[in-house]
Amino acid sequence: MVASSSLIASRDGGGGGGGLNASGTGGVEIAKALSSMQIRNEQFRNLYEELKKEYSTLSNAYADCQRTLEKSTEDNRQMQEKFKNLLDKLQMDNRKKQTQIEEMKTQV
């Protein structure tokens, strides 16, 4: 802030007579405005860093969800295949038993 104060003083003509603002208050106002802008800049920088962290967290969470979904989808597909195979086997066994029952009926 020292460098900006000396810059303001040099623009002001050293605080009196013939500079940009002869009253000397312009330099103070510029210094206040500059200070305010620097504070806002720092706040924006902090918010930006916070947003970057949140974005990273959300991106990681999204990637985790995506992996979980893919794994669940694959697990579901495998279970459906197992159930289909089991159903096919049970239906085949059922047909065999029905055939055996029909044969027994014809023998009686």
C-alpha positions as a Markdown table, in Angstrom:
| # | Residue | x | y | z |
|---|---|---|---|---|
| 1 | Met | 0.0 | 0.0 | 0.0 |
| 2 | Val | 3.0 | 2.3 | 0.5 |
| 3 | Ala | 3.8 | 2.3 | -3.2 |
| 4 | Ser | 0.2 | 3.3 | -4.1 |
| 5 | Ser | 0.3 | 6.1 | -1.5 |
| 6 | Ser | 3.5 | 7.5 | -3.0 |
| 7 | Leu | 2.0 | 7.3 | -6.4 |
| 8 | Ile | -1.1 | 9.1 | -5.3 |
| 9 | Ala | 1.0 | 11.8 | -3.6 |
| 10 | Ser | 3.1 | 12.3 | -6.8 |
| 11 | Arg | -0.1 | 12.7 | -8.8 |
| 12 | Asp | -1.5 | 15.0 | -6.3 |
| 13 | Gly | 1.5 | 17.2 | -6.6 |
| 14 | Gly | 2.8 | 16.3 | -3.2 |
| 15 | Gly | -0.3 | 17.3 | -1.3 |
| 16 | Gly | -0.8 | 20.8 | -2.4 |
| 17 | Gly | -1.0 | 23.3 | -5.3 |
| 18 | Gly | -1.2 | 22.5 | -8.9 |
| 19 | Gly | -1.7 | 18.7 | -9.0 |
| 20 | Leu | -4.7 | 16.8 | -10.1 |
| 21 | Asn | -6.5 | 17.9 | -7.1 |
| 22 | Ala | -5.3 | 21.0 | -5.4 |
| 23 | Ser | -7.3 | 20.3 | -2.2 |
| 24 | Gly | -5.4 | 17.1 | -1.4 |
| 25 | Thr | -8.6 | 15.1 | -0.7 |
| 26 | Gly | -8.6 | 13.5 | -4.1 |
| 27 | Gly | -5.6 | 11.4 | -3.2 |
| 28 | Val | -7.3 | 10.2 | -0.1 |
| 29 | Glu | -10.4 | 9.3 | -2.0 |
| 30 | Ile | -8.4 | 7.4 | -4.6 |
| 31 | Ala | -6.5 | 5.6 | -1.9 |
| 32 | Lys | -9.8 | 4.6 | -0.3 |
| 33 | Ala | -11.2 | 3.5 | -3.6 |
| 34 | Leu | -8.0 | 1.5 | -4.4 |
| 35 | Ser | -8.0 | -0.1 | -0.9 |
| 36 | Ser | -11.7 | -1.0 | -1.3 |
| 37 | Met | -11.0 | -2.5 | -4.8 |
| 38 | Gln | -8.1 | -4.5 | -3.3 |
| 39 | Ile | -10.3 | -5.8 | -0.6 |
| 40 | Arg | -13.0 | -6.8 | -3.1 |
| 41 | Asn | -10.3 | -8.4 | -5.3 |
| 42 | Glu | -9.1 | -10.5 | -2.4 |
| 43 | Gln | -12.6 | -11.5 | -1.5 |
| 44 | Phe | -13.3 | -12.5 | -5.1 |
| 45 | Arg | -10.0 | -14.4 | -5.1 |
| 46 | Asn | -11.0 | -16.2 | -1.9 |
| 47 | Leu | -14.5 | -17.0 | -3.4 |
| 48 | Tyr | -12.9 | -18.3 | -6.6 |
| 49 | Glu | -10.6 | -20.6 | -4.6 |
| 50 | Glu | -13.6 | -21.8 | -2.6 |
| 51 | Leu | -15.6 | -22.4 | -5.7 |
| 52 | Lys | -12.6 | -24.3 | -7.2 |
| 53 | Lys | -12.5 | -26.6 | -4.2 |
| 54 | Glu | -16.3 | -27.1 | -4.2 |
| 55 | Tyr | -16.1 | -27.9 | -8.0 |
| 56 | Ser | -13.3 | -30.4 | -7.4 |
| 57 | Thr | -15.3 | -32.0 | -4.5 |
| 58 | Leu | -18.4 | -32.2 | -6.7 |
| 59 | Ser | -16.5 | -33.6 | -9.6 |
| 60 | Asn | -15.0 | -36.3 | -7.4 |
| 61 | Ala | -18.4 | -37.1 | -6.0 |
| 62 | Tyr | -19.9 | -37.3 | -9.5 |
| 63 | Ala | -17.1 | -39.6 | -10.6 |
| 64 | Asp | -17.8 | -41.8 | -7.6 |
| 65 | Cys | -21.5 | -41.9 | -8.4 |
| 66 | Gln | -20.7 | -42.7 | -12.0 |
| 67 | Arg | -18.5 | -45.6 | -11.0 |
| 68 | Thr | -21.1 | -46.9 | -8.5 |
| 69 | Leu | -23.8 | -46.7 | -11.2 |
| 70 | Glu | -21.6 | -48.6 | -13.7 |
| 71 | Lys | -20.8 | -51.3 | -11.1 |
| 72 | Ser | -24.4 | -51.6 | -10.0 |
| 73 | Thr | -25.5 | -51.8 | -13.6 |
| 74 | Glu | -23.0 | -54.6 | -14.2 |
| 75 | Asp | -24.0 | -56.4 | -11.0 |
| 76 | Asn | -27.7 | -56.1 | -12.1 |
| 77 | Arg | -26.9 | -57.5 | -15.5 |
| 78 | Gln | -25.1 | -60.5 | -14.0 |
| 79 | Met | -27.9 | -61.1 | -11.5 |
| 80 | Gln | -30.5 | -61.0 | -14.4 |
| 81 | Glu | -28.4 | -63.5 | -16.3 |
| 82 | Lys | -28.2 | -65.8 | -13.3 |
| 83 | Phe | -32.0 | -65.6 | -12.7 |
| 84 | Lys | -32.7 | -66.2 | -16.4 |
| 85 | Asn | -30.5 | -69.3 | -16.3 |
| 86 | Leu | -32.1 | -70.5 | -13.2 |
| 87 | Leu | -35.6 | -69.9 | -14.6 |
| 88 | Asp | -34.7 | -71.7 | -17.8 |
| 89 | Lys | -33.4 | -74.7 | -15.7 |
| 90 | Leu | -36.6 | -74.7 | -13.6 |
| 91 | Gln | -38.8 | -74.6 | -16.6 |
| 92 | Met | -36.9 | -77.4 | -18.2 |
| 93 | Asp | -37.2 | -79.5 | -15.1 |
| 94 | Asn | -40.9 | -78.7 | -14.9 |
| 95 | Arg | -41.4 | -79.9 | -18.5 |
| 96 | Lys | -39.5 | -83.1 | -17.8 |
| 97 | Lys | -41.7 | -83.8 | -14.7 |
| 98 | Gln | -44.9 | -83.0 | -16.7 |
| 99 | Thr | -43.7 | -85.4 | -19.4 |
| 100 | Gln | -43.1 | -88.0 | -16.7 |
| 101 | Ile | -46.5 | -87.5 | -15.2 |
| 102 | Glu | -48.1 | -87.8 | -18.6 |
| 103 | Glu | -46.2 | -91.1 | -19.3 |
| 104 | Met | -47.3 | -92.4 | -15.9 |
| 105 | Lys | -50.9 | -91.5 | -16.6 |
| 106 | Thr | -50.8 | -93.4 | -19.9 |
| 107 | Gln | -49.3 | -96.5 | -18.2 |
| 108 | Val | -52.0 | -96.7 | -15.7 |
